[in-house]
Coordinates of C-alpha atoms and ligand atoms in Angstrom, one line a residue:
M1 CA 38.2 48.2 312.3
D2 CA 38.1 48.7 316.0
I3 CA 41.2 48.1 318.2
L4 CA 40.2 46.5 321.5
F5 CA 42.4 45.3 324.4
K6 CA 41.8 42.1 326.2
K7 CA 43.5 39.9 328.8
N8 CA 45.8 37.3 327.2
D9 CA 43.5 34.3 327.1
L10 CA 43.7 31.6 324.4
S11 CA 40.3 30.1 324.8
G12 CA 38.5 32.4 322.2
D13 CA 37.4 30.9 318.9
T14 CA 38.6 33.9 316.9
A15 CA 41.5 33.8 314.5
L16 CA 44.7 34.0 316.5
I17 CA 48.0 35.7 315.6
I18 CA 51.1 34.8 317.6
G19 CA 54.6 36.1 317.4
V20 CA 57.9 34.4 316.5
Y21 CA 61.2 36.3 316.6
E22 CA 64.1 35.7 314.2
N23 CA 65.9 32.4 314.5
L24 CA 62.6 30.8 315.5
L25 CA 62.7 32.3 319.0
L26 CA 59.2 31.7 320.2
T27 CA 57.3 34.3 322.3
K28 CA 55.6 33.1 325.5
T29 CA 52.3 32.6 323.8
A30 CA 53.9 30.7 320.9
K31 CA 55.7 28.4 323.3
K32 CA 52.4 27.7 325.0
I33 CA 50.7 26.9 321.7
D34 CA 53.7 24.7 320.6
S35 CA 53.3 22.6 323.8
L36 CA 49.5 22.4 323.3
L37 CA 50.3 21.0 319.8
N38 CA 53.0 18.7 321.2
G39 CA 55.8 20.5 319.4
A40 CA 54.0 20.5 316.0
L41 CA 54.3 24.4 315.7
L42 CA 58.0 24.5 315.7
K43 CA 58.3 21.5 313.4
A44 CA 55.9 23.1 310.9
L45 CA 57.7 26.4 311.0
K46 CA 61.0 24.7 310.4
A47 CA 59.6 22.5 307.6
N48 CA 58.3 25.7 305.9
S49 CA 61.6 27.6 306.3
F50 CA 59.9 30.2 308.4
S51 CA 62.7 32.4 309.9
G52 CA 60.8 35.0 311.9
K53 CA 61.8 37.9 309.8
A54 CA 59.7 40.9 310.6
G55 CA 56.3 40.7 308.7
Q56 CA 56.8 37.1 307.5
T57 CA 53.6 35.1 308.1
Y58 CA 52.8 31.4 308.2
E59 CA 49.3 30.1 308.6
L60 CA 48.9 26.8 310.4
I61 CA 45.7 24.6 310.1
T62 CA 45.1 23.3 313.6
V63 CA 41.8 21.6 313.0
N64 CA 40.4 21.0 316.5
A65 CA 43.7 21.0 318.4
L66 CA 43.2 24.6 319.6
P67 CA 40.1 26.7 320.4
A68 CA 41.3 29.3 317.9
K69 CA 39.8 28.5 314.6
R70 CA 42.8 29.8 312.7
L71 CA 46.4 30.3 313.7
V72 CA 48.8 32.7 312.1
C73 CA 52.5 33.0 313.1
M74 CA 53.9 36.5 312.6
G75 CA 57.6 37.1 312.2
L76 CA 58.7 39.8 314.7
G77 CA 62.3 40.3 313.5
K78 CA 65.2 40.5 315.9
K79 CA 64.1 40.5 319.5
E80 CA 66.3 43.4 320.7
K81 CA 65.2 45.6 317.8
T82 CA 61.5 46.1 318.6
S83 CA 61.3 49.9 318.8
E84 CA 57.9 51.7 319.0
L85 CA 58.0 52.1 315.3
A86 CA 58.9 48.5 314.7
A87 CA 55.9 47.5 316.9
C88 CA 53.6 49.7 314.8
R89 CA 54.9 48.0 311.6
I90 CA 54.2 44.5 313.2
G91 CA 50.7 45.7 314.0
A92 CA 50.2 46.7 310.4
H93 CA 51.5 43.3 309.2
A94 CA 49.2 41.6 311.6
A95 CA 46.2 43.6 310.3
A96 CA 47.1 42.9 306.7
A97 CA 47.5 39.2 307.3
L98 CA 43.7 38.7 307.9
L99 CA 42.1 42.0 306.9
T100 CA 40.2 40.5 304.0
S101 CA 40.2 36.9 305.1
G102 CA 36.5 36.6 305.8
E103 CA 37.2 36.7 309.6
T104 CA 35.3 39.3 311.5
A105 CA 37.3 39.1 314.7
V106 CA 41.0 38.6 315.1
A107 CA 43.2 38.4 318.2
F108 CA 46.9 39.2 318.3
A109 CA 48.9 38.0 321.3
T110 CA 51.5 40.8 321.7
D111 CA 53.6 39.4 324.5
D112 CA 56.7 41.6 324.8
L113 CA 55.7 44.1 322.2
P114 CA 54.2 47.5 323.3
P115 CA 50.5 46.8 322.7
A116 CA 49.3 50.3 322.1
A117 CA 51.9 50.9 319.3
V118 CA 50.8 47.5 317.7
G119 CA 47.2 48.7 317.8
F120 CA 48.1 52.0 316.2
G121 CA 49.9 50.3 313.3
A122 CA 46.9 47.9 312.8
K123 CA 44.5 50.9 312.8
I124 CA 46.2 53.1 310.2
A125 CA 47.0 50.0 308.0
S126 CA 43.3 49.1 307.9
Y127 CA 42.2 52.5 306.5
R128 CA 40.3 52.2 303.2
F129 CA 38.5 54.9 301.1
T130 CA 35.5 53.2 299.6
K131 CA 32.7 55.7 300.1
H132 CA 32.3 56.3 296.3
K133 CA 32.2 52.6 295.4
T134 CA 28.8 51.2 294.9
I135 CA 29.5 47.9 293.1
F136 CA 32.6 46.4 294.5
K137 CA 34.1 47.5 297.8
A138 CA 37.5 46.1 298.8
P139 CA 36.2 43.5 301.3
V140 CA 37.7 44.4 304.6
T141 CA 35.9 41.8 306.9
V142 CA 37.7 42.3 310.2
K143 CA 35.6 44.5 312.5
E144 CA 37.3 43.8 315.8
F145 CA 41.0 43.5 316.2
Y146 CA 41.8 42.3 319.7
I147 CA 45.2 43.0 321.2
L148 CA 45.8 40.3 323.8
T149 CA 48.0 41.7 326.7
E150 CA 48.5 41.1 330.4
K151 CA 47.3 44.6 331.3
P152 CA 44.5 45.6 328.9
Q153 CA 43.4 48.7 330.8
A154 CA 46.9 50.2 330.9
A155 CA 47.3 49.4 327.2
Q156 CA 43.9 51.0 326.4
N157 CA 45.1 54.2 328.2
Q158 CA 48.4 54.2 326.3
Y159 CA 46.4 53.7 323.1
E160 CA 44.3 57.0 323.5
P161 CA 46.9 59.4 322.1
Y162 CA 47.7 56.9 319.3
F163 CA 44.0 56.7 318.5
A164 CA 43.8 60.5 318.2
V165 CA 46.8 60.5 315.8
A166 CA 45.2 57.7 313.8
K167 CA 41.9 59.7 313.5
G168 CA 43.9 62.8 312.4
I169 CA 45.7 60.8 309.8
H170 CA 42.4 59.4 308.5
T171 CA 41.0 62.9 308.2
A172 CA 44.0 64.0 306.2
R173 CA 43.8 60.9 304.0
D174 CA 40.1 61.4 303.3
L175 CA 40.5 65.1 302.3
V176 CA 43.3 64.1 299.8
N177 CA 41.3 61.2 298.5
E178 CA 38.1 63.1 297.9
P179 CA 37.9 64.4 294.3
A180 CA 37.9 68.1 293.6
N181 CA 34.2 68.2 292.8
V182 CA 33.6 67.0 296.4
I183 CA 36.2 69.0 298.2
T184 CA 36.2 72.7 297.2
P185 CA 37.3 75.6 299.4
I186 CA 33.7 75.8 300.7
T187 CA 33.3 72.1 301.5
F188 CA 36.8 72.0 303.1
A189 CA 35.7 74.8 305.4
K190 CA 32.6 72.8 306.3
R191 CA 34.7 69.7 307.1
A192 CA 36.8 71.9 309.4
E193 CA 33.7 73.2 311.1
E194 CA 32.6 69.6 311.7
L195 CA 35.7 69.1 313.9
Q196 CA 34.4 71.7 316.3
K197 CA 32.9 68.8 318.2
Y198 CA 36.4 68.0 319.5
G199 CA 36.8 71.5 320.9
L200 CA 38.5 73.2 318.0
K201 CA 37.6 76.8 317.2
T202 CA 37.0 77.6 313.5
E203 CA 36.9 80.8 311.6
V204 CA 36.3 81.1 307.8
Y205 CA 37.0 84.2 305.7
D206 CA 35.3 84.4 302.4
Q207 CA 36.5 86.3 299.3
V208 CA 34.9 89.6 300.3
Q209 CA 36.8 89.5 303.6
L210 CA 40.0 88.4 301.9
K211 CA 39.7 91.3 299.5
A212 CA 39.2 93.8 302.3
K213 CA 42.3 92.5 304.1
G214 CA 44.4 92.5 301.0
F215 CA 45.1 88.8 300.3
N216 CA 45.8 89.7 296.6
M217 CA 48.2 86.9 295.8
M218 CA 45.8 84.3 297.1
L219 CA 42.8 86.0 295.3
G220 CA 44.8 86.2 292.0
V221 CA 45.1 82.4 292.0
A222 CA 41.5 81.9 292.9
Q223 CA 40.0 84.3 290.3
G224 CA 39.9 81.8 287.5
S225 CA 37.6 79.4 289.3
I226 CA 33.9 79.4 289.9
N227 CA 34.7 77.9 293.3
P228 CA 35.5 80.9 295.5
P229 CA 38.4 80.9 298.0
R230 CA 38.3 80.5 301.7
L231 CA 40.9 81.1 304.5
V232 CA 40.2 78.6 307.2
I233 CA 41.6 79.2 310.6
V234 CA 41.4 76.5 313.3
Q235 CA 42.6 76.8 316.8
W236 CA 43.2 74.3 319.6
R237 CA 43.7 76.1 322.9
G238 CA 44.8 73.4 325.4
K239 CA 46.3 76.1 327.7
P240 CA 43.4 78.5 327.9
E241 CA 45.0 80.5 330.7
D242 CA 48.0 81.3 328.4
K243 CA 47.1 84.0 325.8
N244 CA 50.0 83.0 323.6
T245 CA 49.9 80.7 320.6
H246 CA 52.8 78.3 320.7
V247 CA 52.8 77.0 317.1
V248 CA 51.1 77.8 313.9
L249 CA 50.7 75.4 311.0
V250 CA 50.1 76.9 307.6
G251 CA 48.8 74.6 304.8
K252 CA 48.6 74.9 301.1
G253 CA 45.0 74.1 300.2
V254 CA 44.7 74.1 296.4
T255 CA 41.7 71.9 296.0
F256 CA 42.6 71.3 292.4
D257 CA 45.7 72.5 290.5
S258 CA 45.1 72.5 286.8
G259 CA 48.0 74.9 286.4
G260 CA 45.7 77.8 285.5
L261 CA 46.5 79.4 282.1
S262 CA 50.0 77.8 282.3
L263 CA 48.0 74.6 282.0
K264 CA 49.4 71.3 283.1
P265 CA 49.5 68.3 280.6
A266 CA 46.6 65.9 280.8
K267 CA 48.6 62.9 281.9
G268 CA 48.4 62.6 285.6
M269 CA 46.4 65.8 286.1
E270 CA 43.8 63.9 288.1
D271 CA 46.5 63.6 290.9
M272 CA 46.3 67.3 291.4
K273 CA 43.3 66.8 293.7
E274 CA 46.1 66.1 296.2
D275 CA 47.2 69.7 296.1
L276 CA 45.4 70.5 299.3
A277 CA 47.5 67.9 301.2
G278 CA 49.3 70.6 303.3
A279 CA 45.9 72.0 304.5
A280 CA 44.6 68.4 305.1
T281 CA 47.6 67.6 307.3
A282 CA 47.4 70.8 309.2
L283 CA 43.8 70.1 310.0
G284 CA 44.4 66.5 310.8
T285 CA 47.1 67.5 313.2
L286 CA 44.9 70.0 315.0
Q287 CA 42.2 67.2 315.3
A288 CA 44.8 64.9 316.9
L289 CA 45.9 67.6 319.4
A290 CA 42.3 68.3 320.3
M291 CA 41.3 64.7 320.8
Q292 CA 44.3 64.3 323.2
R293 CA 43.4 67.6 325.0
A294 CA 47.1 68.4 324.5
K295 CA 48.4 71.2 326.8
V296 CA 49.4 73.5 324.0
N297 CA 47.9 76.4 322.1
A298 CA 48.1 75.6 318.4
A299 CA 46.6 77.2 315.3
A300 CA 46.3 76.1 311.6
V301 CA 45.9 78.6 308.8
M302 CA 44.7 76.9 305.7
A303 CA 44.6 78.8 302.4
M304 CA 41.9 77.2 300.2
V305 CA 41.7 78.0 296.5
E306 CA 41.1 76.2 293.2
N307 CA 43.6 77.0 290.4
M308 CA 41.7 77.0 287.1
P309 CA 42.0 78.6 283.6
S310 CA 39.1 80.8 282.4
G311 CA 38.4 84.2 281.0
M312 CA 38.6 85.4 284.6
A313 CA 41.9 83.7 285.3
Q314 CA 45.2 85.4 286.2
R315 CA 47.6 85.8 283.3
P316 CA 51.3 85.2 283.1
G317 CA 52.8 88.7 283.4
D318 CA 50.2 90.0 285.9
I319 CA 51.6 91.9 288.9
V320 CA 49.9 91.5 292.3
K321 CA 50.5 93.3 295.6
S322 CA 50.8 90.7 298.3
L323 CA 49.3 91.1 301.8
S324 CA 52.8 91.9 303.1
G325 CA 53.2 94.8 300.5
I326 CA 55.8 93.0 298.4
T327 CA 54.8 93.1 294.7
V328 CA 55.0 89.9 292.7
E329 CA 55.1 89.3 289.0
V330 CA 53.3 86.1 288.0
I331 CA 55.5 84.4 285.5
N332 CA 53.8 81.0 285.6
T333 CA 50.3 80.5 286.9
D334 CA 51.2 76.9 287.8
A335 CA 53.6 78.2 290.5
E336 CA 50.5 79.1 292.5
G337 CA 51.3 77.4 295.8
R338 CA 53.9 80.0 296.8
L339 CA 51.5 82.8 295.9
V340 CA 48.8 81.4 298.1
L341 CA 51.2 80.5 300.9
G342 CA 52.9 83.9 300.9
D343 CA 49.8 85.7 302.0
A344 CA 48.8 82.9 304.5
L345 CA 52.3 82.9 306.1
W346 CA 52.2 86.7 306.4
Y347 CA 48.8 86.7 308.0
A348 CA 49.7 83.8 310.3
Q349 CA 52.6 85.8 311.7
E350 CA 50.7 89.1 312.1
R351 CA 47.7 87.4 313.7
F352 CA 49.3 84.9 316.1
K353 CA 52.9 86.1 316.6
A354 CA 53.8 82.6 317.5
P355 CA 57.5 81.7 318.0
V356 CA 57.2 78.7 315.7
L357 CA 55.7 78.5 312.2
I358 CA 55.6 75.4 310.1
D359 CA 54.1 75.2 306.6
L360 CA 53.2 72.2 304.7
A361 CA 52.8 72.2 300.9
S362 CA 52.7 70.0 297.9
L363 CA 54.8 72.8 296.4
T364 CA 57.1 71.5 293.7
G365 CA 57.6 68.6 291.3
A366 CA 61.3 69.2 291.7
I367 CA 61.2 67.8 295.3
I368 CA 60.3 64.4 293.7
I369 CA 63.3 64.7 291.4
A370 CA 65.5 65.5 294.4
L371 CA 64.2 63.1 297.1
G372 CA 61.8 60.7 295.5
T373 CA 58.5 59.6 297.0
D374 CA 59.5 58.6 300.6
Y375 CA 61.2 61.7 301.8
A376 CA 59.6 65.1 302.3
G377 CA 61.9 68.2 301.9
L378 CA 62.6 70.2 305.0
F379 CA 63.7 73.8 304.8
S380 CA 64.3 75.9 307.9
N381 CA 65.8 79.2 309.1
N382 CA 66.5 77.7 312.5
D383 CA 68.8 74.8 313.2
Q384 CA 67.2 73.9 316.5
L385 CA 63.7 73.6 315.0
A386 CA 65.2 71.6 312.1
A387 CA 66.8 69.2 314.6
Q388 CA 63.7 68.8 316.6
L389 CA 61.7 68.0 313.5
E390 CA 64.4 65.5 312.4
K391 CA 64.1 63.8 315.8
A392 CA 60.3 63.5 315.4
S393 CA 60.8 62.2 311.9
V394 CA 63.0 59.4 313.1
D395 CA 60.5 58.5 315.9
S396 CA 57.5 58.5 313.6
G397 CA 59.2 57.0 310.6
E398 CA 57.9 59.9 308.4
K399 CA 61.1 60.7 306.6
I400 CA 62.3 64.2 306.0
W401 CA 65.5 65.6 304.5
R402 CA 66.9 69.1 305.0
L403 CA 67.8 71.2 302.0
P404 CA 69.6 74.5 302.1
L405 CA 68.4 78.0 302.2
D406 CA 71.0 80.5 301.1
E407 CA 71.2 84.1 299.9
I408 CA 72.5 82.9 296.5
F409 CA 69.0 81.6 295.7
E410 CA 67.5 85.0 296.1
D411 CA 68.8 86.4 292.8
P412 CA 66.8 84.1 290.5
I413 CA 63.5 85.3 291.9
I414 CA 64.1 89.1 291.4
S415 CA 61.7 90.5 288.8
D416 CA 62.4 93.1 286.2
V417 CA 59.1 94.9 286.8
A418 CA 58.1 94.0 290.3
D419 CA 59.9 93.2 293.6
I420 CA 60.0 89.4 293.0
K421 CA 58.6 86.8 290.5
N422 CA 57.0 83.5 291.2
A423 CA 59.1 81.4 288.8
C424 CA 62.7 81.4 287.6
A425 CA 64.2 81.3 284.2
S426 CA 66.0 78.1 285.0
R427 CA 64.6 74.9 286.6
A428 CA 67.8 74.5 288.7
A429 CA 67.1 74.0 292.4
G430 CA 63.4 74.4 291.8
S431 CA 62.4 73.3 295.3
I432 CA 64.9 75.6 296.9
T433 CA 63.9 78.7 294.9
A434 CA 60.3 78.0 295.8
A435 CA 61.3 77.9 299.5
T436 CA 63.3 81.0 299.0
F437 CA 60.2 82.8 297.7
L438 CA 58.3 81.7 300.8
Q439 CA 61.1 83.0 303.0
R440 CA 60.5 86.5 301.6
F441 CA 57.2 86.4 303.7
I442 CA 58.9 85.2 306.9
L443 CA 59.9 87.7 309.7
P444 CA 63.5 87.1 310.8
E445 CA 62.4 86.4 314.4
T446 CA 60.0 83.6 313.4
K447 CA 61.4 80.1 313.7
W448 CA 60.2 78.7 310.5
A449 CA 60.2 75.4 308.8
H450 CA 58.7 74.5 305.4
L451 CA 57.9 70.9 304.5
D452 CA 57.6 70.2 300.7
I453 CA 55.3 67.1 300.7
A454 CA 54.7 66.9 296.9
G455 CA 56.3 63.5 296.7
V456 CA 54.8 61.9 299.8
A457 CA 51.2 63.1 300.1
L458 CA 49.7 60.7 297.5
R459 CA 51.0 57.2 297.4
E460 CA 51.1 55.4 294.0
K461 CA 51.1 52.0 295.5
N462 CA 49.9 50.2 298.6
M463 CA 52.2 50.7 301.6
L464 CA 52.5 48.8 304.8
L465 CA 50.9 51.6 306.9
G466 CA 48.1 52.5 304.4
P467 CA 46.7 51.8 301.0
K468 CA 47.6 53.8 297.8
G469 CA 46.1 57.3 297.7
G470 CA 46.3 60.0 300.4
S471 CA 49.0 59.2 303.0
G472 CA 48.2 61.7 305.7
F473 CA 51.9 62.3 305.8
G474 CA 53.0 64.8 308.5
V475 CA 50.2 64.3 311.1
W476 CA 52.2 61.8 313.1
L477 CA 55.4 63.7 312.6
L478 CA 54.0 67.1 313.7
D479 CA 52.0 65.6 316.6
R480 CA 55.2 64.0 317.8
Y481 CA 57.1 67.3 317.4
I482 CA 54.5 69.4 319.2
R483 CA 54.0 67.0 322.1
D484 CA 57.8 66.4 322.6
N485 CA 58.8 70.0 322.3
L486 CA 55.9 72.4 322.9
E487 CA 53.4 70.7 325.1
Q488 CA 53.5 71.6 328.8
K489 CA 54.0 68.6 330.9
N490 CA 52.2 68.6 334.2
Ligands
BES1 N1 51.1 71.4 292.9 C1 52.3 71.5 292.1 C2 53.4 70.6 292.6 C3 53.2 69.1 292.6 C4 53.8 68.4 291.6 C5 52.5 68.5 293.6 C6 53.6 67.0 291.6 C7 52.4 67.2 293.6 C8 52.9 66.4 292.6 C9 52.8 72.9 292.0 O1 51.8 73.9 292.2 C10 53.4 73.2 290.7 O2 52.8 73.1 289.7 N2 54.7 73.5 290.7 C11 55.4 73.7 289.5 C12 56.3 75.0 289.7 C13 56.9 75.5 288.5 C14 55.9 76.0 287.5 C15 57.9 76.6 288.9 C16 56.3 72.5 289.3 O3 56.8 71.9 290.2 O4 56.4 72.1 288.1
MN2 MN1 50.9 74.3 290.3
ZN3 ZN1 50.1 73.3 293.1

């Protein structure tokens, strides 16, 4: 579905959506239509106890009284409360109202709402993943979604960055939705290379190069699979005259997590195609920055492996020497994310020496027990970075909640035979002990944040801003964080 901006003009014969605030406060366009209908609009709304609550819809059959062939009233909520995020949500409601209606073109008169934010909401809400369906595709019929506004060119310009973020979100969603026989470390690397058309620089290390460098924790996880690992490094250099890298994103890219020899139960195992969500979000964010030509130097380091049981697989009890030199006893091969990330985090710091490092990972089931499926867990060694991410979270509506890091959590990951171990005797504070493991690979001078997205990366049911399946969680949040805090403004 394409978002197009057009002058507010009610003569078109498309389906028309108009806004009504709470307590039946009509927008300018709604007032105009009400008078064209000799007051029938307001009467019909009252008769159908339409209140104007955000997202409420009422469809009015106007026969030949209006040029528009179909009229939908959209509740906008309280007038004073239309934040950018609220406008996005209204756009999503507007898209949903007619997406599968049979209409091919829809127009939404936005009046006082920010038109670009409305368009963004409509765009991400209209995402569908149907490429593998050959018999029945969910019938999205709307091809053109017109936003009617007084200044279409200005709105179009404001929409550009939103469009970039929407495309980044859709990339991340696609990569999570694709099954593990389609997205392997190798095909993920190919998808990353396809994004070079936006000006991204891509490097891919194969298992021979990883062995030579000493990524033994990552290779240990990968060794049970016939799909060999890849380390994918993508850079956006929007400040080419500056040699520094301002931020690095590190993503967990387990293309399928069977658990390895510590095999997971069958029920729900199919969801473990989502275990590359951290890498997918890192890549989607870089795409969004590149498409905006953001004045920042950013890198993504994505550690791609498949975690499988086989005669070649890593065993519980194995000891591996990490890239950093720390030795690790593998207690549970299903705690593979921290092994893969430990090497990627260390490499990211040595290579880029960036002041800010943010990792994303579907790391622990325990984060779902702690926070459910709407909040991602935030861990950070830096209060300022945590606060900046929390601000971006409020603005984007991608919810995060900070959990503690503390020396007391270091004891449970001490190994009897190696320096540390990858799983603890007790399940207590499982997400925190996982984050504490990661912190062993973080230099004290690095401002670091870890987002545990296990609960939010794959939606179990349809949401307002996207269907069930991959959510693309984190692209909007990180784009916002980077542009508000790291992008040079000039
Ligand atoms: N990929 C899983 C975590 C996960 C769970 C992601 C549910 C998405 C939804 C991770 O690799 C894992 O298996 N973690 C274990 C760690 C344990 C063995 C210490 C877990 O959470 O059970
Ligand atoms: Mn696992
Ligand atoms: Zn995993």
